[in-house]
mmCIF file of C-alpha atoms in Angstrom:
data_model
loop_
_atom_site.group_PDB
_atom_site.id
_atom_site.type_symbol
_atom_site.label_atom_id
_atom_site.label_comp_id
_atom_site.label_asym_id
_atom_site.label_seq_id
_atom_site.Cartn_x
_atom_site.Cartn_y
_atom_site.Cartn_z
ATOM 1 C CA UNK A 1 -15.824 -39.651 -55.773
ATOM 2 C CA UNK A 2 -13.053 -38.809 -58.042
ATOM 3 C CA UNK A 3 -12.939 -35.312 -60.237
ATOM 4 C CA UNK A 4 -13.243 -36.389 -63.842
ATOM 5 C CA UNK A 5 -12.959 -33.144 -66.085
ATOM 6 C CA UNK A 6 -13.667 -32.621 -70.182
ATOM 7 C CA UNK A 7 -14.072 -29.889 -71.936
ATOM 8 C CA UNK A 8 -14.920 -28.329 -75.647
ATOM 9 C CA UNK A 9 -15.204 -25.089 -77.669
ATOM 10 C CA UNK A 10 -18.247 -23.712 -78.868
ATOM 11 C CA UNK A 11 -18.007 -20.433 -81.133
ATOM 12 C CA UNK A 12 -15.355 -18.261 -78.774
ATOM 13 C CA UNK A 13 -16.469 -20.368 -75.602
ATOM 14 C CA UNK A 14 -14.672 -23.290 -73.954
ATOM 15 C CA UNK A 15 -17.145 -25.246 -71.515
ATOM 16 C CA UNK A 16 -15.036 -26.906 -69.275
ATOM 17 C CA UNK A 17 -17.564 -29.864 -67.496
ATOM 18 C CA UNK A 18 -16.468 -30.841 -63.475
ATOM 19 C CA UNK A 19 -17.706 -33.739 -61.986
ATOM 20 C CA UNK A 20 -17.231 -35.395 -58.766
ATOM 21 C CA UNK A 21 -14.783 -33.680 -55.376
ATOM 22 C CA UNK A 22 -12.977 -30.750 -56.120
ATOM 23 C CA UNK A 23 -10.607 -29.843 -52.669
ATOM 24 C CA UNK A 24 -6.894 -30.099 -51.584
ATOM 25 C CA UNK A 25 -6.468 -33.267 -53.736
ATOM 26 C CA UNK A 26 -8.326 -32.805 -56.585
ATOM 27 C CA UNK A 27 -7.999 -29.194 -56.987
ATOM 28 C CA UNK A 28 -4.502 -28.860 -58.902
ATOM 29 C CA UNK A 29 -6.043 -31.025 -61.767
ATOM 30 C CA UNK A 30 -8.897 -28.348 -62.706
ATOM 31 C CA UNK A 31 -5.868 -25.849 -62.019
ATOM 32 C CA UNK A 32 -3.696 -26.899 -64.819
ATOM 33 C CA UNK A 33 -6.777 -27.301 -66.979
ATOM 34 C CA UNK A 34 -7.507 -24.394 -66.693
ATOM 35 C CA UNK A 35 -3.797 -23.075 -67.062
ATOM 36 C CA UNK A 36 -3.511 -25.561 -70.710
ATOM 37 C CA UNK A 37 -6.555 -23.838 -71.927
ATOM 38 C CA UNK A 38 -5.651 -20.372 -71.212
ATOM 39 C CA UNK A 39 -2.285 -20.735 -72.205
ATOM 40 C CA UNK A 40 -3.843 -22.756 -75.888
ATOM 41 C CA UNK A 41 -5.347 -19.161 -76.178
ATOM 42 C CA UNK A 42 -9.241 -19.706 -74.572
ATOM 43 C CA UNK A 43 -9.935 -16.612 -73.010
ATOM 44 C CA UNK A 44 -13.883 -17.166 -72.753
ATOM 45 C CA UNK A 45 -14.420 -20.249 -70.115
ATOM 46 C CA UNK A 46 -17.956 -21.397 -68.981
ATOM 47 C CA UNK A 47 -17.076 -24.016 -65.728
ATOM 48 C CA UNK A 48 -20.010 -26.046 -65.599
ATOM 49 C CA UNK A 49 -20.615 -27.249 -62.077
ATOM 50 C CA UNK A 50 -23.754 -29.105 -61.782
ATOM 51 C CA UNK A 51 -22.224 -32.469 -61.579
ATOM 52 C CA UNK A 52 -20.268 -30.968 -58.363
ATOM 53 C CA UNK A 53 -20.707 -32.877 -55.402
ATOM 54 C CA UNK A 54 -18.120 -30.868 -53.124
ATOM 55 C CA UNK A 55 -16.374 -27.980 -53.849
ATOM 56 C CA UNK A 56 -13.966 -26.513 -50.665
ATOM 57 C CA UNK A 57 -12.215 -22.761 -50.339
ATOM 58 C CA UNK A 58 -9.142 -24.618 -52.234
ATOM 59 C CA UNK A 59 -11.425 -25.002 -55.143
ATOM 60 C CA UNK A 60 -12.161 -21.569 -54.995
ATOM 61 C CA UNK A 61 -8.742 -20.589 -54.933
ATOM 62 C CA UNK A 62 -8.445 -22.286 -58.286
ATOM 63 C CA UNK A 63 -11.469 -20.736 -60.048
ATOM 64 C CA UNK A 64 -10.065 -17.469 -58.944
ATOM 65 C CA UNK A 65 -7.052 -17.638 -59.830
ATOM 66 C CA UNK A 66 -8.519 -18.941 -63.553
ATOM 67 C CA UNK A 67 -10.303 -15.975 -63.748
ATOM 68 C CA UNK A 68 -7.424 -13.629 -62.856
ATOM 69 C CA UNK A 69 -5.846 -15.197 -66.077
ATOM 70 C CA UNK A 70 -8.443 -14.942 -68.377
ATOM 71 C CA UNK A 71 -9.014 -11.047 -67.075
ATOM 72 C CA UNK A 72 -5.379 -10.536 -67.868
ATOM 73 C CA UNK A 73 -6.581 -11.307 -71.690
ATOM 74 C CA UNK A 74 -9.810 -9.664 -71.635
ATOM 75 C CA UNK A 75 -11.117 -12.582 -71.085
ATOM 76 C CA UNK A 76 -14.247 -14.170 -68.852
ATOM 77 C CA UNK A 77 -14.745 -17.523 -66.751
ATOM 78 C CA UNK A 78 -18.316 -17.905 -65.707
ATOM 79 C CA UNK A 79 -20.031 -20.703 -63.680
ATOM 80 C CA UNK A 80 -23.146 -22.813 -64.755
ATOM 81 C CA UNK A 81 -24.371 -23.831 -60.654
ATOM 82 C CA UNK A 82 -27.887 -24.075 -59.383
ATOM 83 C CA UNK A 83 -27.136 -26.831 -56.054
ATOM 84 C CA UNK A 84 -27.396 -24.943 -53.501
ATOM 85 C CA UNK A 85 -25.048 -26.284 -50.933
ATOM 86 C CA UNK A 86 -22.127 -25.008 -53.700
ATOM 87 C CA UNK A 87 -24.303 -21.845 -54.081
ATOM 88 C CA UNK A 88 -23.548 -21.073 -50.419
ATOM 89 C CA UNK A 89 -20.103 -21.501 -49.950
ATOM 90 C CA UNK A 90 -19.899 -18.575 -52.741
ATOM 91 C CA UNK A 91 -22.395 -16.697 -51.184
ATOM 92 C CA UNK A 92 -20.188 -17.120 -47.862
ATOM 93 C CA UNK A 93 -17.154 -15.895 -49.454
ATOM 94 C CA UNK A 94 -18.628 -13.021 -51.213
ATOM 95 C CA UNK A 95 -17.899 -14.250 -54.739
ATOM 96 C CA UNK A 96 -20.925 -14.116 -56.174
ATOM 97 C CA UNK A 97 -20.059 -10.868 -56.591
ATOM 98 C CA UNK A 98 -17.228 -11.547 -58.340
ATOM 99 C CA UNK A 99 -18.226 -14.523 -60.923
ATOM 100 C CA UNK A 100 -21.559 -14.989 -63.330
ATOM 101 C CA UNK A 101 -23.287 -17.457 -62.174
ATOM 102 C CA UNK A 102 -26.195 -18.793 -64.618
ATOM 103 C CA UNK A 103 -28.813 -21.832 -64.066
ATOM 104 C CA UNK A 104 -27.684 -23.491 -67.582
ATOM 105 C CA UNK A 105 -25.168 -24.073 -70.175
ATOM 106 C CA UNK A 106 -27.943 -22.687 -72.789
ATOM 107 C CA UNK A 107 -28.369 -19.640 -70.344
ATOM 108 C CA UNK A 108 -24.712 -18.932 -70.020
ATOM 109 C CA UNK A 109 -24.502 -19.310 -73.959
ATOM 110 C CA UNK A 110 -27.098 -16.815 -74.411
ATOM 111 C CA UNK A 111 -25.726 -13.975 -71.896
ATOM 112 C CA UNK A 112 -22.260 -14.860 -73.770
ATOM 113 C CA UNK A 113 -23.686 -13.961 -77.297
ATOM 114 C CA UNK A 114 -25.884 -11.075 -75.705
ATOM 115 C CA UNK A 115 -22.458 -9.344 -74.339
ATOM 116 C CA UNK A 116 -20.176 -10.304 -77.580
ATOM 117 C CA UNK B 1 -18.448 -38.892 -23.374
ATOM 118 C CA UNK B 2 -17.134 -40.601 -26.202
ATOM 119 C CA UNK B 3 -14.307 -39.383 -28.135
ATOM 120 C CA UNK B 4 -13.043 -41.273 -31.677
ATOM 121 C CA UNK B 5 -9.582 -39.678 -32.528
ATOM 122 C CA UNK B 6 -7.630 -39.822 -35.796
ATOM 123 C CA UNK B 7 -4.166 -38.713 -36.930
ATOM 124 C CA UNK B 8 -3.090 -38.561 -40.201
ATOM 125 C CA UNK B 9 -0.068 -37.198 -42.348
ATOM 126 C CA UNK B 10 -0.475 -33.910 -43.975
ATOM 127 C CA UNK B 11 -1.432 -35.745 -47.597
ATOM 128 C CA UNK B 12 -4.069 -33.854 -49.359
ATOM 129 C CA UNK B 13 -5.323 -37.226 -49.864
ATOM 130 C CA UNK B 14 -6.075 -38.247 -46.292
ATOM 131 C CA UNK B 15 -8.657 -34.938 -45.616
ATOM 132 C CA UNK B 16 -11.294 -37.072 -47.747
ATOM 133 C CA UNK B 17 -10.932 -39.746 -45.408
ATOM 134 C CA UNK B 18 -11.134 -37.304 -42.345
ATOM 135 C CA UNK B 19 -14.421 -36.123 -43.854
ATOM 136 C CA UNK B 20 -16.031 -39.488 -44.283
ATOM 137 C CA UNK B 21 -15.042 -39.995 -41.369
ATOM 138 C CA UNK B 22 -16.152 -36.719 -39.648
ATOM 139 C CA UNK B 23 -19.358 -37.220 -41.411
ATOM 140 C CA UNK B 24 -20.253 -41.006 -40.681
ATOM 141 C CA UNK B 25 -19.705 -39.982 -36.580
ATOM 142 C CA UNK B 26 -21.906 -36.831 -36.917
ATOM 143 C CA UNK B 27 -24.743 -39.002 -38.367
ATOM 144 C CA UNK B 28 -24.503 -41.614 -35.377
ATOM 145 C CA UNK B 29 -24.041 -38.806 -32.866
ATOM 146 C CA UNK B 30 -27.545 -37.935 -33.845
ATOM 147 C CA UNK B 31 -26.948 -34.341 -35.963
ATOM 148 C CA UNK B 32 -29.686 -33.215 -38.221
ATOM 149 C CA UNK B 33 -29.261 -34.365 -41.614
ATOM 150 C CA UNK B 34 -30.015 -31.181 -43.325
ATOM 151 C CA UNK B 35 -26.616 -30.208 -40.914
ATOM 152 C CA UNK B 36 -24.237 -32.895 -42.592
ATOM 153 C CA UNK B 37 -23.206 -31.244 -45.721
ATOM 154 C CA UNK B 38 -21.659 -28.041 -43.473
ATOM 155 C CA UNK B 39 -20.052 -31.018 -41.100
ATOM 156 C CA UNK B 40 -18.253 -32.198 -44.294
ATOM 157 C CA UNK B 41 -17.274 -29.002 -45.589
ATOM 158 C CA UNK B 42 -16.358 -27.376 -42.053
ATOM 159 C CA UNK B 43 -14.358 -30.028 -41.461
ATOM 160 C CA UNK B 44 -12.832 -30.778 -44.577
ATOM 161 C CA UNK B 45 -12.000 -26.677 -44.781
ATOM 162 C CA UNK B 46 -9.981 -26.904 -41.311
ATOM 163 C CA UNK B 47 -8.484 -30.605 -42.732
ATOM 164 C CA UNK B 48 -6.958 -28.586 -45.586
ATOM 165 C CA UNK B 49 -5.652 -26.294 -43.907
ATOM 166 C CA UNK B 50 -3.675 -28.174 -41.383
ATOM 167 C CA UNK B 51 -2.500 -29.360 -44.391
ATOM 168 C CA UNK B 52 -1.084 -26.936 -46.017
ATOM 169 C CA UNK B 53 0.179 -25.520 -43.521
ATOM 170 C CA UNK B 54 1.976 -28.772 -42.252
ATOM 171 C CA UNK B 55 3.555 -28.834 -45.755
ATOM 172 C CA UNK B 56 4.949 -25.447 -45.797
ATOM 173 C CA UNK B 57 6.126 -26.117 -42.257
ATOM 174 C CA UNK B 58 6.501 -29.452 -40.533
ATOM 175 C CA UNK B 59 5.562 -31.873 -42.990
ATOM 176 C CA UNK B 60 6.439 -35.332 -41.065
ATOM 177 C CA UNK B 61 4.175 -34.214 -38.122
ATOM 178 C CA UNK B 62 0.990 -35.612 -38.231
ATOM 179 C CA UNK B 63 -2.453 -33.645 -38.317
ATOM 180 C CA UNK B 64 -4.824 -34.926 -35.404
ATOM 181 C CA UNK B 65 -8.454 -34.796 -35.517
ATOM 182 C CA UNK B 66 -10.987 -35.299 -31.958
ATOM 183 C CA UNK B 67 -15.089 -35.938 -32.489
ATOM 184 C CA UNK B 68 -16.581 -35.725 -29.557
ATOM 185 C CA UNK B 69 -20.312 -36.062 -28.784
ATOM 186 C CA UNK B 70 -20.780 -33.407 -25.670
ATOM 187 C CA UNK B 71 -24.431 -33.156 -23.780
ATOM 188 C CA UNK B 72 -26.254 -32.758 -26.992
ATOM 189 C CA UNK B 73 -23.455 -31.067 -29.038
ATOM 190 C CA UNK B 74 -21.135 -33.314 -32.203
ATOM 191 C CA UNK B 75 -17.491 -31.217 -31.325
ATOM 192 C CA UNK B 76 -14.640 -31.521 -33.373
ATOM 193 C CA UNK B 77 -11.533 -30.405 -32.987
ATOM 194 C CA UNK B 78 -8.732 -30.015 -35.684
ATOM 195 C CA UNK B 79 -5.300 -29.296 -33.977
ATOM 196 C CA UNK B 80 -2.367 -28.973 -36.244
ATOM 197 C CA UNK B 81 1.462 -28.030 -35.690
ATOM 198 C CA UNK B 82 2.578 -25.940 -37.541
ATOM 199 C CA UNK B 83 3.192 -21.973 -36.404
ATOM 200 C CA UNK B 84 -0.026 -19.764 -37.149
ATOM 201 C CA UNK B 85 0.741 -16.603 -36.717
ATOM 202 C CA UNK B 86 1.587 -15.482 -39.699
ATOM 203 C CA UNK B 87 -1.142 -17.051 -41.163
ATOM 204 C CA UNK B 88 -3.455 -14.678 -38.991
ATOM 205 C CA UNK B 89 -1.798 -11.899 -40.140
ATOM 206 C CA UNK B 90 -2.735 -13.225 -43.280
ATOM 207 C CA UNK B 91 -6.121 -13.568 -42.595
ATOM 208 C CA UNK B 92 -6.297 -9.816 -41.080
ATOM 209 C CA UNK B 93 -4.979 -8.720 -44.348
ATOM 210 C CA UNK B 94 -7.573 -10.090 -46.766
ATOM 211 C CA UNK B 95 -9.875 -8.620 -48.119
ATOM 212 C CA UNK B 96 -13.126 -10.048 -49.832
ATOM 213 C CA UNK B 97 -14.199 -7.259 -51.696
ATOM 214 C CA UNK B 98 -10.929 -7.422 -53.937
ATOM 215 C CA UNK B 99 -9.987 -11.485 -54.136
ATOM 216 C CA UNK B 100 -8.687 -10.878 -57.444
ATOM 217 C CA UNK B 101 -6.409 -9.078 -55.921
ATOM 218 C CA UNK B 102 -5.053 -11.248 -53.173
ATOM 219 C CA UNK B 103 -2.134 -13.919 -53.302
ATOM 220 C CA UNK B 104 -3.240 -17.252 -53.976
ATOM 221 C CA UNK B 105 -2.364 -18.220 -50.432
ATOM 222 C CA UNK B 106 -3.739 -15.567 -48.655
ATOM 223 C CA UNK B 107 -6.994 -15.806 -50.187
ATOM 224 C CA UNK B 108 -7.343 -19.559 -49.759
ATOM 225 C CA UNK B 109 -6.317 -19.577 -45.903
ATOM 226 C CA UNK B 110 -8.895 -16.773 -45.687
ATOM 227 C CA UNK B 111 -11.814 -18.159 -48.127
ATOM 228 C CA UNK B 112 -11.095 -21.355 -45.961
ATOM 229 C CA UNK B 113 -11.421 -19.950 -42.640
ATOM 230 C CA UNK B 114 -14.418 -17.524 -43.554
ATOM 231 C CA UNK B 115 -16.085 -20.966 -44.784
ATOM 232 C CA UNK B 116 -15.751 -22.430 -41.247
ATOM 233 C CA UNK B 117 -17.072 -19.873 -39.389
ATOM 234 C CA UNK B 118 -19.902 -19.499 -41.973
ATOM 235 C CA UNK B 119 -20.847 -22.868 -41.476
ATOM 236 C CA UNK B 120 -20.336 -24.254 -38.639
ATOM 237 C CA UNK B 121 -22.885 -23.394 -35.590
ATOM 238 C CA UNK B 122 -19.837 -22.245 -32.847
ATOM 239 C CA UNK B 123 -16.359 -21.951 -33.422
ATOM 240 C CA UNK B 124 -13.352 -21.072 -31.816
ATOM 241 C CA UNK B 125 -9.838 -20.238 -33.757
ATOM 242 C CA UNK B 126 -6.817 -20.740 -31.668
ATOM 243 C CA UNK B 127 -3.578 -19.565 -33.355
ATOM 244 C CA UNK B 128 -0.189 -19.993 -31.701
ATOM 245 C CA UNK B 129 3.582 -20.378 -32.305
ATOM 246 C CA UNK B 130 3.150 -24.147 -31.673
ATOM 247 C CA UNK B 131 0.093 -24.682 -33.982
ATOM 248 C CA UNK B 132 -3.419 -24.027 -34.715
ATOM 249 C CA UNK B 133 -6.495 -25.131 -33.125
ATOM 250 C CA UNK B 134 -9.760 -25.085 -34.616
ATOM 251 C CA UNK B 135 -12.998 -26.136 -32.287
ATOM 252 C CA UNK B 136 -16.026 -26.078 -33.676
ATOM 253 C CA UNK B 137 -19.665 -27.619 -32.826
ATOM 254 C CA UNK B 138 -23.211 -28.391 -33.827
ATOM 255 C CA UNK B 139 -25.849 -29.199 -32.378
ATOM 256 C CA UNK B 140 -26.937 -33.256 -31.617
ATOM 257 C CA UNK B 141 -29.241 -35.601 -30.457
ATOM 258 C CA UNK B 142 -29.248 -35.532 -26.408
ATOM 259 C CA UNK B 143 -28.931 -39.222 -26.883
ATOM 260 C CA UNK B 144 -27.501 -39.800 -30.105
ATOM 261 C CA UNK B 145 -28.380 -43.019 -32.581
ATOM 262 C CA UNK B 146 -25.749 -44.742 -31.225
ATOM 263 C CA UNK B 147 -22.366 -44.746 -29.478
ATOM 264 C CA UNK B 148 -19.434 -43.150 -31.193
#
């Protein structure tokens, strides 16, 4: 499967929806999505990555380099991921540590509001 | 033994293929398939790699992939050309407490061989000047569903 990609703002948050393959081929797409919307000034991203059905360490590469740009604006990008085959490949690398991860868009939304 | 091989051109494009392809002979060769998803992603991690790698250094040579069913074990073996030292040296340097502050390279060479050996059952990592070769195995059915 493809990676087909949307996204829109609610309040201060941008939820950015991923569906389908993101590796070496699909990857650069979510990159300059990501890029677009930082640079449009959206500093608070929620990825939402429950219609994921692979996600490889280029992926990765691309989420954290998002959320080095959003950082550099004070900024946050959080995942929404409960499948656990993509839960483990974070786990693996250790970035669990490094991104929230929530069980829900409405979940996300709340913690987002809690830490405004 | 029965060995399918399968060389491709380093096009990001072509490591879906290897993985379907990866993945439809571990399923014949009789691996669990609770096991498949890490096949994919094990695979498709080394694919990458190879990849980018051929495409920073050698990027008319093509990538070659082995799948070998072994006395009970699904093998593959992901043999590129391009020089890997450097890339360890990479590797050595990163560091996964900080990826934030790694370069975008780095990390993903690292992130993507930390996935391998996370997921795959045995693996061995053999950098050289003349490429890199990356074994790795899971366990199979002694006598498989069918023949590769």
């Amino acid at each position: 499967m493809d990676l087909k990609l949307d996204h829109h703002s609610e309040d201060r948050l941008t939820i950015v929806e991923v569906e389908g393959e993101i590796d070496v081929y699909t990857a650069p797409r979510l990159r300059e999505l990501l890029i677009d919307l930082v640079n449009k000034g959206n500093f608070h991203l929620l990825v939402n990555m429950e219609k994921v059905d692979f996600l490889d360490s280029t992926g990765l590469g691309v989420l954290v380099g998002g959320l080095k740009r959003v950082r550099a604006h004070d900024g946050s990008l959080e995942l929404v991921c409960t499948q656990e085959r993509i839960l483990k490949i974070f786990r693996i690398t250790g970035l669990t540590k490094v991104f929230g991860i929530y069980a829900s868009v409405e979940e996300a939304k709340e913690a987002h509001g809690r830490d405004k | 033994m029965a060995t399918v091989e399968l060389t491709f051109s380093a096009l990001p494009a072509h490591v879906r293929t290897a993985r379907l392809v990866a993945t439809a002979i571990a399923r014949r060769t009789g691996v669990e398939e609770s096991l498949l998803d890490e096949v994919r992603l094990a695979v498709g991690e080394a694919c990458s790699r190879a990849v980018e790698a051929h495409r920073l250094h050698c990027p008319v040579e093509p990538i070659r992939i082995e799948l070998r069913d072994d006395l009970g074990r699904f093998e593959v073996t992901v043999t590129d050309s391009a020089p890997s030292d450097e890339l360890e040296q990479e590797r050595e340097l990163l560091r996964f407490d900080d990826p934030l502050g790694q370069l975008p390279d780095t990390l993903m060479t690292g992130f993507g061989i930390a996935v391998i050996v996370g997921l795959a059952d045995d693996v061995q990592v053999y950098p050289s000047q003349k490429g890199m070769r990356i074994r790795m195995s899971w366990p199979a059915a002694t006598n498989g569903l069918s023949p590769v």
